[in-house]
Short mmCIF file of C-alpha atoms in Angstrom, two decimals:
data_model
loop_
_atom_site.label_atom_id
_atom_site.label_comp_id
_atom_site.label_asym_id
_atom_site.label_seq_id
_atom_site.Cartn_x
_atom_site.Cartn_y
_atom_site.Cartn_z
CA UNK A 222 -28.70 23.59 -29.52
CA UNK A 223 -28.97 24.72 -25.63
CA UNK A 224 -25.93 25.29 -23.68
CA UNK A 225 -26.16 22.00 -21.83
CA UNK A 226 -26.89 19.72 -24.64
CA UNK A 227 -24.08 21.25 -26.42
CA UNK A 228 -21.90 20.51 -23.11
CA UNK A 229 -22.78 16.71 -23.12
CA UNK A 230 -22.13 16.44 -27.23
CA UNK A 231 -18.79 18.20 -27.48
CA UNK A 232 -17.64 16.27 -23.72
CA UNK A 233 -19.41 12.72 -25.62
CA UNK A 234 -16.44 13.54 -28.82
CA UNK A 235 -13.86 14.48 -26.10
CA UNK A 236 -14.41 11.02 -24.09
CA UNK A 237 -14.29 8.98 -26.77
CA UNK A 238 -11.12 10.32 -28.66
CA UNK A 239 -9.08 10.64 -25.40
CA UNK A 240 -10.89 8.29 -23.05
CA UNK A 241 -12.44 9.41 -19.96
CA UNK A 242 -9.48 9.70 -17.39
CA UNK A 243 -7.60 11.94 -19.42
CA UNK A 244 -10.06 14.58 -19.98
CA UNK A 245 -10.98 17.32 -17.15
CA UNK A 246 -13.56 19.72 -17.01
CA UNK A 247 -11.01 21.98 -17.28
CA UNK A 248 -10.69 20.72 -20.67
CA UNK A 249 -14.63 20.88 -21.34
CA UNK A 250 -14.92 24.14 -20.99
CA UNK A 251 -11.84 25.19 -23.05
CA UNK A 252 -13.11 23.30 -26.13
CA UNK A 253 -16.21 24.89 -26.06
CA UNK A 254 -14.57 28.43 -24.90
CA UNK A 255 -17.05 29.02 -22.32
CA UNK A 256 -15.74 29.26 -18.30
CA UNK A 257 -16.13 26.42 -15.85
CA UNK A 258 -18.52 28.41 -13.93
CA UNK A 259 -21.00 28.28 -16.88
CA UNK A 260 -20.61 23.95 -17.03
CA UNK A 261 -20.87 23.83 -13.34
CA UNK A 262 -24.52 25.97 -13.52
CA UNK A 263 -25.77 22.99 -15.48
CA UNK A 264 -23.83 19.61 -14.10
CA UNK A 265 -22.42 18.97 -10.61
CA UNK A 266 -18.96 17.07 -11.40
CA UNK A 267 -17.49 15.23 -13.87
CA UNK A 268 -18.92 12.06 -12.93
CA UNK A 269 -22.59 13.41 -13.45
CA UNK A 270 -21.60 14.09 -17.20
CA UNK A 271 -19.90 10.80 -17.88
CA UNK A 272 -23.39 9.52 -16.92
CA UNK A 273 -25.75 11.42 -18.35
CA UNK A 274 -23.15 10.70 -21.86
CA UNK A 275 -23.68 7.22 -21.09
CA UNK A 276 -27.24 7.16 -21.04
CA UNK A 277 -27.32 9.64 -24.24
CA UNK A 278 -24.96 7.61 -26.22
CA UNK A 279 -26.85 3.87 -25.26
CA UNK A 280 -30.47 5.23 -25.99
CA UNK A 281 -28.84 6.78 -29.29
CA UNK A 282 -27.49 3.29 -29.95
CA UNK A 283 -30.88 2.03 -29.36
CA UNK A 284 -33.11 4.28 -31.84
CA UNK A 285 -30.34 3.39 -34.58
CA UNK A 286 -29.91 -0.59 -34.02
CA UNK A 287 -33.98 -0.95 -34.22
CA UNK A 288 -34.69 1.54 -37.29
CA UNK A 289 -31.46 1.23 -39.03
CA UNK A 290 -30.66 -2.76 -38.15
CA UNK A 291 -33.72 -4.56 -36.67
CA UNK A 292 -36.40 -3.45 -38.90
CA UNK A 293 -34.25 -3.82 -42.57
CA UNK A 294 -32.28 -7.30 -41.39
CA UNK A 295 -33.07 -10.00 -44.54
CA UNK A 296 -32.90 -12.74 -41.88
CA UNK A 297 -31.14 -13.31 -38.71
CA UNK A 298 -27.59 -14.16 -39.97
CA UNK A 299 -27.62 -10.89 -41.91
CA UNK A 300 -28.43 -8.96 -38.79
CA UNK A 301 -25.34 -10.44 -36.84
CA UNK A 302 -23.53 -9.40 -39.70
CA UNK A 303 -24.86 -5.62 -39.89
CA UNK A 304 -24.24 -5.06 -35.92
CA UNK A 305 -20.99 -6.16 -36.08
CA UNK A 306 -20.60 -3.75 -38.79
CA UNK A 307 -22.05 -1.15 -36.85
CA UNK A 308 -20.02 -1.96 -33.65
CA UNK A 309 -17.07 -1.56 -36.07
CA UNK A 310 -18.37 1.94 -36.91
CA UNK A 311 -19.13 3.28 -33.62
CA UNK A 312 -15.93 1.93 -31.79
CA UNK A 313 -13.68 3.30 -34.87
CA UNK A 314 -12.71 6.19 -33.29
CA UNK A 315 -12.71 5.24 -29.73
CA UNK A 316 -9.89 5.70 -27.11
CA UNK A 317 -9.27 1.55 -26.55
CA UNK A 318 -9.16 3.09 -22.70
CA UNK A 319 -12.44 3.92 -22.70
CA UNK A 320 -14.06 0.54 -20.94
CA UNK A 321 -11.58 0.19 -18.62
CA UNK A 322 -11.65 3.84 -17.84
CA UNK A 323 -15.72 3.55 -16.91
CA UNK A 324 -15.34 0.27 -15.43
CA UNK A 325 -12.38 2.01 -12.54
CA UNK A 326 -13.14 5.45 -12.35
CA UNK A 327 -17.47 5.65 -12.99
CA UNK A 328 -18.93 3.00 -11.45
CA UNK A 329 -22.55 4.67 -11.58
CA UNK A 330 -21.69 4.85 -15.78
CA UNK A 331 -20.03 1.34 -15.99
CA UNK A 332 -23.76 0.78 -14.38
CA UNK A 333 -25.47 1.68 -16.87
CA UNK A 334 -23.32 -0.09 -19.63
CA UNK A 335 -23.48 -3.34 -17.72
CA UNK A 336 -27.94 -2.70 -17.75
CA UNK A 337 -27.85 -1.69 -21.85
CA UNK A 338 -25.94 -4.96 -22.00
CA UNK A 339 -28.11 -6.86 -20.18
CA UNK A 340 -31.23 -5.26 -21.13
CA UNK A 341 -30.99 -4.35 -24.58
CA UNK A 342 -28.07 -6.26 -26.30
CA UNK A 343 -29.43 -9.27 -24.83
CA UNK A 344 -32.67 -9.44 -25.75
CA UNK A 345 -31.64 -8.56 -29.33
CA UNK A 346 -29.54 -11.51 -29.03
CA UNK A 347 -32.02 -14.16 -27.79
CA UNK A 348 -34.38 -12.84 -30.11
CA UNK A 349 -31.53 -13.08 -32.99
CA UNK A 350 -31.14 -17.12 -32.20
CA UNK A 351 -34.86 -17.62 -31.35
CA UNK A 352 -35.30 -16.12 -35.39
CA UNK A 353 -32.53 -18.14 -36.68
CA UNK A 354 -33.63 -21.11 -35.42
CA UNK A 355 -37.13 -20.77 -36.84
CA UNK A 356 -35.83 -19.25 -40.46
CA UNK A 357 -33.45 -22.54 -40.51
CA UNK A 358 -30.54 -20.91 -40.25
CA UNK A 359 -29.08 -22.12 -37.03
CA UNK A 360 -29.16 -25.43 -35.02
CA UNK A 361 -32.48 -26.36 -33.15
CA UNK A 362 -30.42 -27.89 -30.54
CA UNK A 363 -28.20 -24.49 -29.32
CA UNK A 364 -29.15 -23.70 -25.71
CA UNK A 365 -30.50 -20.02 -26.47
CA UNK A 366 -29.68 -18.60 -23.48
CA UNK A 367 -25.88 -19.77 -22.77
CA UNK A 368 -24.88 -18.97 -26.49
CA UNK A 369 -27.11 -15.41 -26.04
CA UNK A 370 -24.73 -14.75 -22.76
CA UNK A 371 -21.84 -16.27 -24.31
CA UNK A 372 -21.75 -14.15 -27.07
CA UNK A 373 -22.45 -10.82 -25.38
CA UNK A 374 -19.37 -11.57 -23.03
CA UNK A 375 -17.45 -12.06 -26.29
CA UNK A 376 -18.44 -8.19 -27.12
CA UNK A 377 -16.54 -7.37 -24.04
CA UNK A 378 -13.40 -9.89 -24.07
CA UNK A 379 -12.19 -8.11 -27.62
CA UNK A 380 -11.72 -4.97 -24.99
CA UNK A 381 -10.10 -6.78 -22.42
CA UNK A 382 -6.20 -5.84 -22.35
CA UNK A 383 -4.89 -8.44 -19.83
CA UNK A 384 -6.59 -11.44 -22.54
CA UNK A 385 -6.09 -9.45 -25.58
CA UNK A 386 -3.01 -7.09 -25.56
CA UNK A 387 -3.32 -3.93 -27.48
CA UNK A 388 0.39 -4.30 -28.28
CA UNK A 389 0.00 -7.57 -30.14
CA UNK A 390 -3.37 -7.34 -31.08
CA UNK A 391 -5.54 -5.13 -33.52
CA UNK A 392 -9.12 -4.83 -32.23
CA UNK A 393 -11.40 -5.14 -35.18
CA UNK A 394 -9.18 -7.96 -36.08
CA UNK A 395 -10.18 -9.49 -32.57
CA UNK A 396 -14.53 -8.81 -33.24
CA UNK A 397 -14.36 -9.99 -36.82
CA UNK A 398 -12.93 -13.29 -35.81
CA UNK A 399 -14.79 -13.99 -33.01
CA UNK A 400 -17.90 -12.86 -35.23
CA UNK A 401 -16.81 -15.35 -37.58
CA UNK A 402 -16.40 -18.35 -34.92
CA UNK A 403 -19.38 -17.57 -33.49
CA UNK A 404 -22.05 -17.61 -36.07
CA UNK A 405 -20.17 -20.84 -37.58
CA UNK A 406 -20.47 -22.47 -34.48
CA UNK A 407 -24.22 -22.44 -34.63
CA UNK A 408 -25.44 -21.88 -38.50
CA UNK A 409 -26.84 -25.10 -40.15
CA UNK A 410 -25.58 -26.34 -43.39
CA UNK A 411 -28.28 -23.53 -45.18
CA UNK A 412 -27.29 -20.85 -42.21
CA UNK A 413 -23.43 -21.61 -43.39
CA UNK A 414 -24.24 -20.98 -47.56
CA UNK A 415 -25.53 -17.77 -46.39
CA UNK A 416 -22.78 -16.45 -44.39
CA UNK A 417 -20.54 -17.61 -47.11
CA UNK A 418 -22.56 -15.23 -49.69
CA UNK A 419 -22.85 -12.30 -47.57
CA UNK A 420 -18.64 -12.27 -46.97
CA UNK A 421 -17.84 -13.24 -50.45
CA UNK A 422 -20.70 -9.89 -51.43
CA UNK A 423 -18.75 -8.07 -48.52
CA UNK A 424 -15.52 -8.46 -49.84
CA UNK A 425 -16.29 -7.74 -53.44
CA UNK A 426 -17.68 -4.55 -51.69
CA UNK A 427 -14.94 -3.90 -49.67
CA UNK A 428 -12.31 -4.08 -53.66
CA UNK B 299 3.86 -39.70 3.88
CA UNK B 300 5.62 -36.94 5.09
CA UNK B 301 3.74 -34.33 7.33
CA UNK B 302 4.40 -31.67 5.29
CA UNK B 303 3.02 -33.77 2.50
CA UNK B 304 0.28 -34.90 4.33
CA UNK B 305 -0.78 -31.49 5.32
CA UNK B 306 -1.00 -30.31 1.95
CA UNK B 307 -2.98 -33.31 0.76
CA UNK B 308 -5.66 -32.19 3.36
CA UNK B 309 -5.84 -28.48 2.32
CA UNK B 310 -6.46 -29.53 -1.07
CA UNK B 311 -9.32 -31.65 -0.09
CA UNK B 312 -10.73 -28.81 2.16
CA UNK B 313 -10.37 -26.06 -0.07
CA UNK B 314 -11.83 -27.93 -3.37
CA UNK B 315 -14.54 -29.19 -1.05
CA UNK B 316 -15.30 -25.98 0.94
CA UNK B 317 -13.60 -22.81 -0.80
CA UNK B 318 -10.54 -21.38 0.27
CA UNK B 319 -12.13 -18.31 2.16
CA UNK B 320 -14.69 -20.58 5.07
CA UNK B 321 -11.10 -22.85 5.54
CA UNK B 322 -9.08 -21.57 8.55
CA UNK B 323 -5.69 -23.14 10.23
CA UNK B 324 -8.06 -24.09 12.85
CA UNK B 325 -10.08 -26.35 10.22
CA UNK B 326 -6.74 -27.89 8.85
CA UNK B 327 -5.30 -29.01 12.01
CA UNK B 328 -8.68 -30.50 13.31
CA UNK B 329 -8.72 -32.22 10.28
CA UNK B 330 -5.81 -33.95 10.63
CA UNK B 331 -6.22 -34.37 14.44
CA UNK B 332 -2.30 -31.98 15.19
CA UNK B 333 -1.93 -29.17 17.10
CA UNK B 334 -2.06 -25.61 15.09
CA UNK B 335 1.79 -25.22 16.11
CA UNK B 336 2.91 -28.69 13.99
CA UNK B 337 1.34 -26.63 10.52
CA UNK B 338 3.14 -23.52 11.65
CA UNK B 339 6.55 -25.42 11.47
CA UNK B 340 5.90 -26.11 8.38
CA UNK B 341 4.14 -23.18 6.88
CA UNK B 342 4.12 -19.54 7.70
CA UNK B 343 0.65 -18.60 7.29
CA UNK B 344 -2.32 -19.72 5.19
CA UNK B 345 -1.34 -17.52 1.76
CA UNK B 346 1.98 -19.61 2.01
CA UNK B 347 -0.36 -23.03 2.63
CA UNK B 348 -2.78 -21.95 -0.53
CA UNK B 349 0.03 -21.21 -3.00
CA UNK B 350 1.88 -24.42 -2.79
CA UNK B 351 -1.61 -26.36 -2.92
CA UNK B 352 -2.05 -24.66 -6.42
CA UNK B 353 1.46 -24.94 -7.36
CA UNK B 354 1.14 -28.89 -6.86
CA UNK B 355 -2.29 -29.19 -8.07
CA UNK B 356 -1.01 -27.06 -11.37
CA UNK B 357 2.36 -29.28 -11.93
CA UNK B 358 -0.30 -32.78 -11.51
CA UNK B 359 -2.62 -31.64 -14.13
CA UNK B 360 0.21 -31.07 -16.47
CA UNK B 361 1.65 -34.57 -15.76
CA UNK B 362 -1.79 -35.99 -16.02
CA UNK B 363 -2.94 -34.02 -19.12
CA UNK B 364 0.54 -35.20 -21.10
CA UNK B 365 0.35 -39.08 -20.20
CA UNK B 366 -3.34 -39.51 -20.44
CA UNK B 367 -4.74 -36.97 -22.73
CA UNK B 368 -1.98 -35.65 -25.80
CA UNK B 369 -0.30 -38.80 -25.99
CA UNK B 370 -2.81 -41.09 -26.12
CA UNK B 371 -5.47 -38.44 -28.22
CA UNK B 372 -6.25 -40.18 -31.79
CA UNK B 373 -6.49 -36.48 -33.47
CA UNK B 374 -6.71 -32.67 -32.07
CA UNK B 375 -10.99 -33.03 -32.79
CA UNK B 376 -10.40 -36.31 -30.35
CA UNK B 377 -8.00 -34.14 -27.72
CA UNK B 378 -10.04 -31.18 -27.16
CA UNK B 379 -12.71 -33.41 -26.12
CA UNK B 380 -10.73 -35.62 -24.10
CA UNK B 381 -9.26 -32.32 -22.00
CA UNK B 382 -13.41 -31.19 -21.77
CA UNK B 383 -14.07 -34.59 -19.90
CA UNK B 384 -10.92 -34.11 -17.80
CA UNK B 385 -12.15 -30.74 -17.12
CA UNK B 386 -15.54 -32.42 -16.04
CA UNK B 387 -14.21 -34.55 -13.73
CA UNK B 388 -11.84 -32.70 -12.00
CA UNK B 389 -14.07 -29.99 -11.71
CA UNK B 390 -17.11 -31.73 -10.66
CA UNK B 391 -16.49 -32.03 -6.94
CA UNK B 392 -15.32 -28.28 -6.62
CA UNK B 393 -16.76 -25.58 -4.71
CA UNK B 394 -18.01 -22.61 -7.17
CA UNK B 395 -16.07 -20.29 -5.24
CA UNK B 396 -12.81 -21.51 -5.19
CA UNK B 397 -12.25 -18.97 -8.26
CA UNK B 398 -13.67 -15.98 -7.17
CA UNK B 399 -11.84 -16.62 -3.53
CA UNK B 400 -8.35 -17.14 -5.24
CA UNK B 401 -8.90 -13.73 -7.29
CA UNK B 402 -9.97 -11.79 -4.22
CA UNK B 403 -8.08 -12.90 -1.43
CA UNK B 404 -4.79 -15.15 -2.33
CA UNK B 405 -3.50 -12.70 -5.29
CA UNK B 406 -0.06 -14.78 -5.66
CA UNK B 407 -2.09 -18.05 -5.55
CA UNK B 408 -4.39 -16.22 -8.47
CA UNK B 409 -0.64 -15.45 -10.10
CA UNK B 410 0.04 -18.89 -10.39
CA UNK B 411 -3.21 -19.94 -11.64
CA UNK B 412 -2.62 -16.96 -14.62
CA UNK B 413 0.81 -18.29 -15.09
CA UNK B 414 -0.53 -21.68 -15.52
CA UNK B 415 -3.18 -20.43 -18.19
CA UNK B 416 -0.91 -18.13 -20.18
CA UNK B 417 1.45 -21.14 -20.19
CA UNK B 418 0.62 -24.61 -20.22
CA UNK B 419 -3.04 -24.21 -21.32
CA UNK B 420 -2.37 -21.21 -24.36
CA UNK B 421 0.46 -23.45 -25.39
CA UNK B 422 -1.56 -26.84 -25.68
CA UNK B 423 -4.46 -24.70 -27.75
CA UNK B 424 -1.99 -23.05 -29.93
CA UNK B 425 -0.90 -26.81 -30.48
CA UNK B 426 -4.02 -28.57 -31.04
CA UNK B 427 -5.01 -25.73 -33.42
CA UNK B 428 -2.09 -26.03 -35.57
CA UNK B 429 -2.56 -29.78 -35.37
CA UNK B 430 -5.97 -30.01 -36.25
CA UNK B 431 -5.59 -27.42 -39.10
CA UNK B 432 -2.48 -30.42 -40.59
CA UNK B 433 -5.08 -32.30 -40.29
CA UNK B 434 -7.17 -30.93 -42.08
CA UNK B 435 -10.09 -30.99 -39.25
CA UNK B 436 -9.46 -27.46 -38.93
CA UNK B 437 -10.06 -24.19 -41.08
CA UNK B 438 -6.92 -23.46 -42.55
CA UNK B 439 -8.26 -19.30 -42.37
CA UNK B 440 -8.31 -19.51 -38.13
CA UNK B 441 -6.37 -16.74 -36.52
CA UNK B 442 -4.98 -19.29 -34.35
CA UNK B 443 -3.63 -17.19 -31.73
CA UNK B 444 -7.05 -15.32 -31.53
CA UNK B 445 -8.83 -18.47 -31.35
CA UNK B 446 -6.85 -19.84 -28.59
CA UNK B 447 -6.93 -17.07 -26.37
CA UNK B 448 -10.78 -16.81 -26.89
CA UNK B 449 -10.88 -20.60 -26.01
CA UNK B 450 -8.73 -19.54 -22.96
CA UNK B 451 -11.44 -16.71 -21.63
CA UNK B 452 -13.99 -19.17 -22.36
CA UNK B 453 -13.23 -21.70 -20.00
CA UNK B 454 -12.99 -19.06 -17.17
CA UNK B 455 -16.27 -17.56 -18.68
CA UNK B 456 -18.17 -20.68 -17.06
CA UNK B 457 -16.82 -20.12 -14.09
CA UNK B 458 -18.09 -15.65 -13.75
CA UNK B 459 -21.13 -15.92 -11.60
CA UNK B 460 -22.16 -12.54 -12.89
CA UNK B 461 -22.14 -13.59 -16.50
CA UNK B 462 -23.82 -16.86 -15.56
CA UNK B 463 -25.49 -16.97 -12.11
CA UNK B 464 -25.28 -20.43 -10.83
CA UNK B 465 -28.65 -19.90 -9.40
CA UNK B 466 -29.90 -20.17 -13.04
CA UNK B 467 -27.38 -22.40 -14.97
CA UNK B 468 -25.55 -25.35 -14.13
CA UNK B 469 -21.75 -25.32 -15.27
CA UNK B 470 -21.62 -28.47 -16.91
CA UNK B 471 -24.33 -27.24 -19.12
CA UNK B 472 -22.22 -24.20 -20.20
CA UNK B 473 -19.02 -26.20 -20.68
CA UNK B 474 -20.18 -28.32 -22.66
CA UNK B 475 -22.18 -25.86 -24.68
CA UNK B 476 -19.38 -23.87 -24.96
CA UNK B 477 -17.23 -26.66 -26.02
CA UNK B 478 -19.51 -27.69 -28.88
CA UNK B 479 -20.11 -24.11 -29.85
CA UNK B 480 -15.90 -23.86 -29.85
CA UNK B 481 -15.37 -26.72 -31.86
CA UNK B 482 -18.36 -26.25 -34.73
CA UNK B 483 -16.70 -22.60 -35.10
CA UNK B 484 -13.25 -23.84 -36.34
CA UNK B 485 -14.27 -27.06 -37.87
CA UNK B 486 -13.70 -27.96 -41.76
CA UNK B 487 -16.41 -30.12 -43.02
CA UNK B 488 -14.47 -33.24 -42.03
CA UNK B 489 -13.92 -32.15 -38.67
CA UNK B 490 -17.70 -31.85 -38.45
CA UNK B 491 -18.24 -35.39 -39.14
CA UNK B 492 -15.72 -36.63 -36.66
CA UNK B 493 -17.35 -34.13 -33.68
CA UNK B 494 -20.50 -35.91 -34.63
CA UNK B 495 -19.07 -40.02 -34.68
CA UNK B 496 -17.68 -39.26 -31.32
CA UNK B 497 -20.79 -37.73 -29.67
CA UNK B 498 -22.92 -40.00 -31.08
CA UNK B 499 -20.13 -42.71 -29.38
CA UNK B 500 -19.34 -41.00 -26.00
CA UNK B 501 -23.86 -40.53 -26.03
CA UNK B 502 -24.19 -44.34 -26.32
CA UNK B 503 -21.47 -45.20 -23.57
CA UNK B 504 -23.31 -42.89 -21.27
CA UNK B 505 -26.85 -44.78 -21.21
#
């Protein structure tokens, strides 16, 4: 791997385990054992790397939701169901700082977040209730843009301290709940029998 | 009515109507045809004016939301939709800034309005849920306290002009939306039937 790809890959694990106040380039370079002077040839400040991990670690997410998720989905309730599952794999590991951390202290990277959201996550997410609605599996009558919107600020709230305190509340608990609420609260009867076989094949699984 | 009174009665009508940033003093006291020096005996500045608007406006809607809505509401299926209409009409004359101005520039006012949300309206969800749930309208398997507070972000959701310019959707739209999407998540089958009796009532009392 080149020096500055290995840069942005070990500062991406750094971020992510300690959120990305708390980490300096200071730190950077002493994980990697290699000076300051050799991060600063390749990257002007911190703020240039938090971006340029950003944009890394969304058109990574990208690749894998379309080849992995899009592409292999049985129908559109079983996609919900395998990104949330994903989400839950990704965010595992992850400082619970780490939004609130972009949002304050990298505005350009919060930037980019806020345009994979908008972009990306929700045109999967129209496209999810457009193909539900036409495979029978949800209600004809949602309004596919509110519930596409509504949803994808639902993704956020499960990070959001001040609603959901970290103290009293466990975050996958948080996304599997609202998960749950959210695809009842547009399956049809046939949408429902599904969900109910893919948890009951989940948790069987899961024994 | 008392000045003081009076004065306050007129803010509230000005500041629903107009926003609470484009009111001044200046607009107050022409309003009510008296000098700016009779609303500075009464009130130190306009902060001091906003805060005890909300405070009043927060203790009325409690009042009004016991004697009309949760004593009178048939079953928790019947309440939450009863509190959605109040919600509709109180809302319906207000200025879709009067949110974002609070935030940004009356902080303590904003205080209240939190208070009043983690308070009053968290308690009345955790209430209905458990109700509803006796009644069997409700999943018994709800994470009530999850539910709630997502029920609680959702109503301010509507109201987050960057989540849903008002340029492209109209509020009522995503209330209600949101309110039928909230209630289909956590319904049993029975509740289900119920949602639908009274829609299919409250549809044929609206033409």
């Amino acid at each position: 791997m080149e020096v500055k790809e290995r840069i942005l890959a070990a500062a991406e694990g750094l971020f992510l385990q300690y959120g990305f106040r708390s980490i300096s380039m200071d730190d950077i370079a002493r994980h990697l054992a290699v000076s300051k002077k050799t991060i600063y040839q390749f990257f002007s400040d911190k703020d240039e790397i938090v971006c340029l991990v950003a944009t890394r670690h969304f058109n990574r997410e990208k690749e894998l939701c379309k080849e992995r998720i899009f592409d292999q989905a049985e129908n559109a309730v079983h996609e919900l169901l395998q990104v949330s599952r994903h989400i839950k794999t990704t965010t595992m590991n992850a400082n619970p700082s780490i939004m609130f951390d972009l949002q304050k202290y990298h505005p350009k990277a919060w930037q980019i977040f806020k345009d994979f959201k908008l972009g990306f996550i929700l045109q999967h997410l129209r496209r999810n209730l457009k193909q539900g609605i036409e495979e029978g599996l949800y209600r004809a009558d949602i309004n596919v843009e509110i519930i596409a919107r509504l949803r994808l600020e639902q993704i956020q709230l499960a990070f959001d301290a001040s609603a959901f305190p970290p103290t009293e509340f466990n975050f996958f608990d948080i996304q599997l709940e609202f998960l749950d609420h959210f695809i009842r609260g547009i399956v049809t009867e046939k949408g429902l029998q599904l969900l109910t076989e893919y948890k009951t094949k989940e948790h069987h699984h899961a024994q």
